[in-house]
Short mmCIF file of C-alpha atoms in Angstrom, two decimals:
data_model
loop_
_atom_site.label_atom_id
_atom_site.label_comp_id
_atom_site.label_asym_id
_atom_site.label_seq_id
_atom_site.Cartn_x
_atom_site.Cartn_y
_atom_site.Cartn_z
CA UNK A 1 -165.73 -95.25 30.55
CA UNK A 2 -168.67 -95.55 32.93
CA UNK A 3 -169.58 -98.99 34.27
CA UNK A 4 -172.59 -100.27 36.21
CA UNK A 5 -171.81 -103.13 38.59
CA UNK A 6 -174.65 -105.28 39.95
CA UNK A 7 -173.35 -107.64 42.64
CA UNK A 8 -174.90 -108.55 45.98
CA UNK A 9 -171.80 -110.22 47.46
CA UNK A 10 -170.24 -107.31 49.37
CA UNK A 11 -166.63 -108.46 49.18
CA UNK A 12 -166.88 -109.24 45.47
CA UNK A 13 -168.53 -105.90 44.82
CA UNK A 14 -165.96 -103.84 46.72
CA UNK A 15 -162.95 -105.66 45.28
CA UNK A 16 -164.24 -105.28 41.70
CA UNK A 17 -165.18 -101.62 42.21
CA UNK A 18 -161.83 -100.69 43.77
CA UNK A 19 -159.89 -102.55 41.08
CA UNK A 20 -161.75 -100.87 38.21
CA UNK A 21 -161.53 -97.45 39.81
CA UNK A 22 -157.77 -97.94 40.16
CA UNK A 23 -157.79 -98.41 36.37
CA UNK A 24 -159.64 -95.05 36.21
CA UNK A 25 -163.02 -96.45 35.16
CA UNK A 26 -166.07 -94.83 36.68
CA UNK A 27 -168.13 -97.43 38.59
CA UNK A 28 -171.66 -97.23 40.05
CA UNK A 29 -172.37 -100.30 42.20
CA UNK A 30 -175.70 -101.85 43.16
CA UNK A 31 -176.81 -104.97 45.03
CA UNK A 32 -180.45 -104.90 43.86
CA UNK A 33 -181.64 -105.44 40.31
CA UNK A 34 -184.51 -102.96 40.53
CA UNK A 35 -182.17 -100.16 41.62
CA UNK A 36 -179.72 -101.08 38.86
CA UNK A 37 -182.47 -100.90 36.22
CA UNK A 38 -183.53 -97.45 37.42
CA UNK A 39 -179.91 -96.28 37.20
CA UNK A 40 -179.58 -97.56 33.62
CA UNK A 41 -182.47 -95.34 32.55
CA UNK A 42 -181.10 -92.36 34.45
CA UNK A 43 -177.45 -92.55 33.38
CA UNK A 44 -175.30 -93.23 30.33
CA UNK A 45 -173.29 -96.40 30.92
CA UNK A 46 -170.74 -97.92 28.55
CA UNK A 47 -170.80 -101.38 30.13
CA UNK A 48 -172.93 -103.44 32.52
CA UNK A 49 -171.40 -106.06 34.83
CA UNK A 50 -174.29 -108.15 36.12
CA UNK A 51 -174.56 -110.89 38.70
CA UNK A 52 -177.55 -113.17 38.11
CA UNK A 53 -178.72 -114.09 41.60
CA UNK A 54 -179.47 -110.74 43.22
CA UNK A 55 -182.40 -109.31 45.21
CA UNK A 56 -185.24 -107.76 43.25
CA UNK A 57 -185.04 -108.19 39.48
CA UNK A 58 -182.41 -110.84 38.71
CA UNK A 59 -179.69 -110.41 36.13
CA UNK A 60 -181.47 -112.33 33.39
CA UNK A 61 -184.65 -110.30 33.88
CA UNK A 62 -182.65 -107.08 33.75
CA UNK A 63 -180.99 -108.05 30.45
CA UNK A 64 -184.35 -109.02 29.01
CA UNK A 65 -185.89 -105.72 30.11
CA UNK A 66 -183.25 -103.44 28.61
CA UNK A 67 -183.02 -105.40 25.34
CA UNK A 68 -186.80 -105.09 24.90
CA UNK A 69 -186.29 -101.32 25.12
CA UNK A 70 -183.51 -101.61 22.51
CA UNK A 71 -180.84 -100.55 25.00
CA UNK A 72 -177.71 -102.09 23.49
CA UNK A 73 -175.18 -101.43 26.26
CA UNK A 74 -172.66 -104.33 26.34
CA UNK A 75 -173.24 -106.80 29.19
CA UNK A 76 -170.78 -109.10 30.94
CA UNK A 77 -172.47 -111.62 33.21
CA UNK A 78 -170.61 -112.47 36.43
CA UNK A 79 -171.96 -115.73 37.79
CA UNK A 80 -171.25 -118.97 39.59
CA UNK A 81 -173.84 -120.70 37.37
CA UNK A 82 -172.05 -123.14 35.09
CA UNK A 83 -174.80 -125.28 33.55
CA UNK A 84 -175.23 -124.95 29.81
CA UNK A 85 -178.90 -123.95 30.04
CA UNK A 86 -178.00 -120.88 32.13
CA UNK A 87 -175.16 -119.92 29.78
CA UNK A 88 -177.41 -120.33 26.76
CA UNK A 89 -180.17 -118.27 28.35
CA UNK A 90 -177.84 -115.35 28.95
CA UNK A 91 -176.60 -115.26 25.36
CA UNK A 92 -180.12 -115.68 23.99
CA UNK A 93 -181.28 -112.69 26.05
CA UNK A 94 -178.43 -110.56 24.73
CA UNK A 95 -175.40 -110.67 27.01
CA UNK A 96 -172.02 -110.20 25.34
CA UNK A 97 -169.77 -112.29 27.56
CA UNK A 98 -169.66 -114.52 30.65
CA UNK A 99 -167.16 -114.56 33.50
CA UNK A 100 -167.47 -117.51 35.84
CA UNK A 101 -166.84 -117.02 39.55
CA UNK A 102 -164.34 -117.19 41.04
CA UNK A 103 -162.18 -115.22 38.61
CA UNK A 104 -159.00 -113.17 38.68
CA UNK A 105 -159.57 -109.45 38.44
CA UNK A 106 -157.05 -109.15 35.63
CA UNK A 107 -159.23 -111.51 33.58
CA UNK A 108 -162.12 -109.09 34.05
CA UNK A 109 -159.88 -106.31 32.76
CA UNK A 110 -159.03 -108.31 29.63
CA UNK A 111 -162.72 -109.04 28.98
CA UNK A 112 -163.57 -105.36 29.30
CA UNK A 113 -160.74 -104.34 26.99
CA UNK A 114 -161.91 -106.87 24.41
CA UNK A 115 -165.44 -105.49 24.48
CA UNK A 116 -164.04 -101.97 24.04
CA UNK A 117 -162.07 -103.12 20.99
CA UNK A 118 -165.07 -104.92 19.52
CA UNK A 119 -167.28 -101.86 19.95
CA UNK A 120 -164.70 -99.47 18.48
CA UNK A 121 -165.36 -100.46 14.91
CA UNK A 122 -169.15 -100.76 14.89
CA UNK A 123 -169.79 -97.21 13.66
CA UNK A 124 -167.86 -94.20 12.40
CA UNK A 125 -170.73 -91.72 12.61
CA UNK A 126 -169.41 -90.15 15.82
CA UNK A 127 -165.78 -90.01 14.65
CA UNK A 128 -164.04 -86.62 14.49
CA UNK A 129 -161.08 -86.52 12.10
CA UNK A 130 -157.94 -84.84 13.45
CA UNK A 131 -154.51 -84.13 12.00
CA UNK A 132 -151.77 -86.75 11.51
CA UNK A 133 -154.16 -89.67 10.97
CA UNK A 134 -155.78 -89.32 14.40
CA UNK A 135 -159.52 -89.50 14.97
CA UNK A 136 -161.71 -89.44 18.07
CA UNK A 137 -165.04 -91.10 18.76
CA UNK A 138 -166.90 -88.48 20.78
CA UNK A 139 -169.54 -90.94 22.01
CA UNK A 140 -167.21 -93.68 23.23
CA UNK A 141 -164.24 -91.43 24.14
CA UNK A 142 -161.81 -93.51 22.09
CA UNK A 143 -158.81 -92.08 20.26
CA UNK A 144 -157.58 -93.77 17.09
CA UNK A 145 -154.34 -93.64 15.15
CA UNK A 146 -155.54 -94.70 11.71
CA UNK A 147 -157.59 -97.84 12.62
CA UNK A 148 -155.87 -98.69 15.91
CA UNK A 149 -157.34 -97.61 19.25
CA UNK A 150 -154.80 -95.93 21.54
CA UNK A 151 -154.60 -97.23 25.11
CA UNK A 152 -155.59 -94.31 27.36
CA UNK A 153 -156.60 -93.94 30.99
CA UNK A 154 -160.03 -92.58 31.81
CA UNK A 155 -158.65 -89.15 32.73
CA UNK A 156 -156.61 -88.99 29.51
CA UNK A 157 -159.77 -89.74 27.52
CA UNK A 158 -161.69 -87.05 29.37
CA UNK A 159 -158.98 -84.43 28.75
CA UNK A 160 -158.87 -85.23 25.04
CA UNK A 161 -162.66 -85.21 24.79
CA UNK A 162 -162.89 -81.82 26.54
CA UNK A 163 -160.20 -80.27 24.34
CA UNK A 164 -161.81 -81.65 21.20
CA UNK A 165 -165.19 -80.25 22.22
CA UNK A 166 -163.41 -76.89 22.42
CA UNK A 167 -160.99 -77.55 19.56
CA UNK A 168 -159.26 -74.55 18.09
CA UNK A 169 -159.41 -72.63 21.39
CA UNK A 170 -156.88 -72.54 24.21
CA UNK A 171 -158.28 -73.98 27.44
CA UNK A 172 -156.70 -72.72 30.69
CA UNK A 173 -155.36 -75.31 33.10
CA UNK A 174 -157.85 -73.95 35.66
CA UNK A 175 -160.69 -74.99 33.35
CA UNK A 176 -159.29 -78.51 33.05
CA UNK A 177 -159.02 -78.66 36.84
CA UNK A 178 -162.64 -77.59 37.20
CA UNK A 179 -164.22 -79.69 34.46
CA UNK A 180 -162.13 -82.88 34.45
CA UNK A 181 -160.90 -83.10 38.03
CA UNK A 182 -163.99 -81.39 39.51
CA UNK A 183 -161.83 -78.98 41.54
CA UNK A 184 -160.41 -81.84 43.59
CA UNK A 185 -157.31 -81.17 45.65
CA UNK A 186 -154.64 -82.04 43.10
CA UNK A 187 -151.57 -80.18 41.92
CA UNK A 188 -151.46 -78.53 38.51
CA UNK A 189 -148.29 -80.56 38.02
CA UNK A 190 -150.51 -83.67 37.94
CA UNK A 191 -152.57 -82.16 35.12
CA UNK A 192 -149.40 -81.27 33.21
CA UNK A 193 -148.18 -84.84 33.69
CA UNK A 194 -151.46 -86.13 32.23
CA UNK A 195 -150.91 -83.92 29.17
CA UNK A 196 -147.35 -85.21 28.90
CA UNK A 197 -148.55 -88.84 28.97
CA UNK A 198 -151.07 -88.11 26.19
CA UNK A 199 -148.30 -86.61 24.05
CA UNK A 200 -146.10 -89.63 24.66
CA UNK A 201 -148.89 -91.86 23.31
CA UNK A 202 -149.62 -89.60 20.32
CA UNK A 203 -147.04 -86.96 19.35
CA UNK A 204 -145.62 -83.79 20.86
CA UNK A 205 -147.90 -81.55 18.79
CA UNK A 206 -151.14 -83.45 19.44
CA UNK A 207 -151.91 -81.03 22.29
CA UNK A 208 -150.54 -77.53 21.73
CA UNK A 209 -149.44 -75.37 24.66
CA UNK A 210 -149.35 -71.59 24.84
CA UNK A 211 -147.55 -70.41 27.94
CA UNK A 212 -149.78 -68.62 30.47
CA UNK A 213 -152.81 -69.24 28.20
CA UNK A 214 -153.60 -72.97 28.09
CA UNK A 215 -153.89 -76.07 25.94
CA UNK A 216 -155.70 -76.83 22.72
CA UNK A 217 -156.23 -79.46 20.04
CA UNK A 218 -156.40 -77.82 16.64
CA UNK A 219 -159.24 -78.26 14.17
#
């Protein structure tokens, strides 16, 4: 899941970014609304976390701008504003949730997870049906067992997505290292452990192994 964070308070921004990255979310951070808007047009984000009072275009103006262009990325507003007129304005413009400063980081996690769950069931058009009542939303990188979303880390989602894009074919561990971990200095044992965790959350045959060849998810 890729998140855009707009926050001009440096300590807030760094603490939120580090916390979310520890949860294996991808985070692009900005302290200027104009730069954040440019990034939204240039990248595919799954969620926007927006402060209101920032340099350049403020958070409300940014929401208004993207909604006029029919960009329906979910938005959580992070703000110290507590008056009802400000809260109402945000919802009227199209934000999905508010988080009032100061807040605990774990509360932010719960809000994000709730948005993920709410978005899971909006459309089935990108759902790929797999064996044993599993399905995978290729746009949102969400794995389902029947109608329940399975709790996965970002790397687990990326591995499943990559194998499904190449379903029916064995993918060498070197290819996973290159495409998912971007050739970073990690041990192949870490990749095997990621596969093991996916199996523990699904079943032992969800990802098939062929020794010395690779991994695959069957059609």
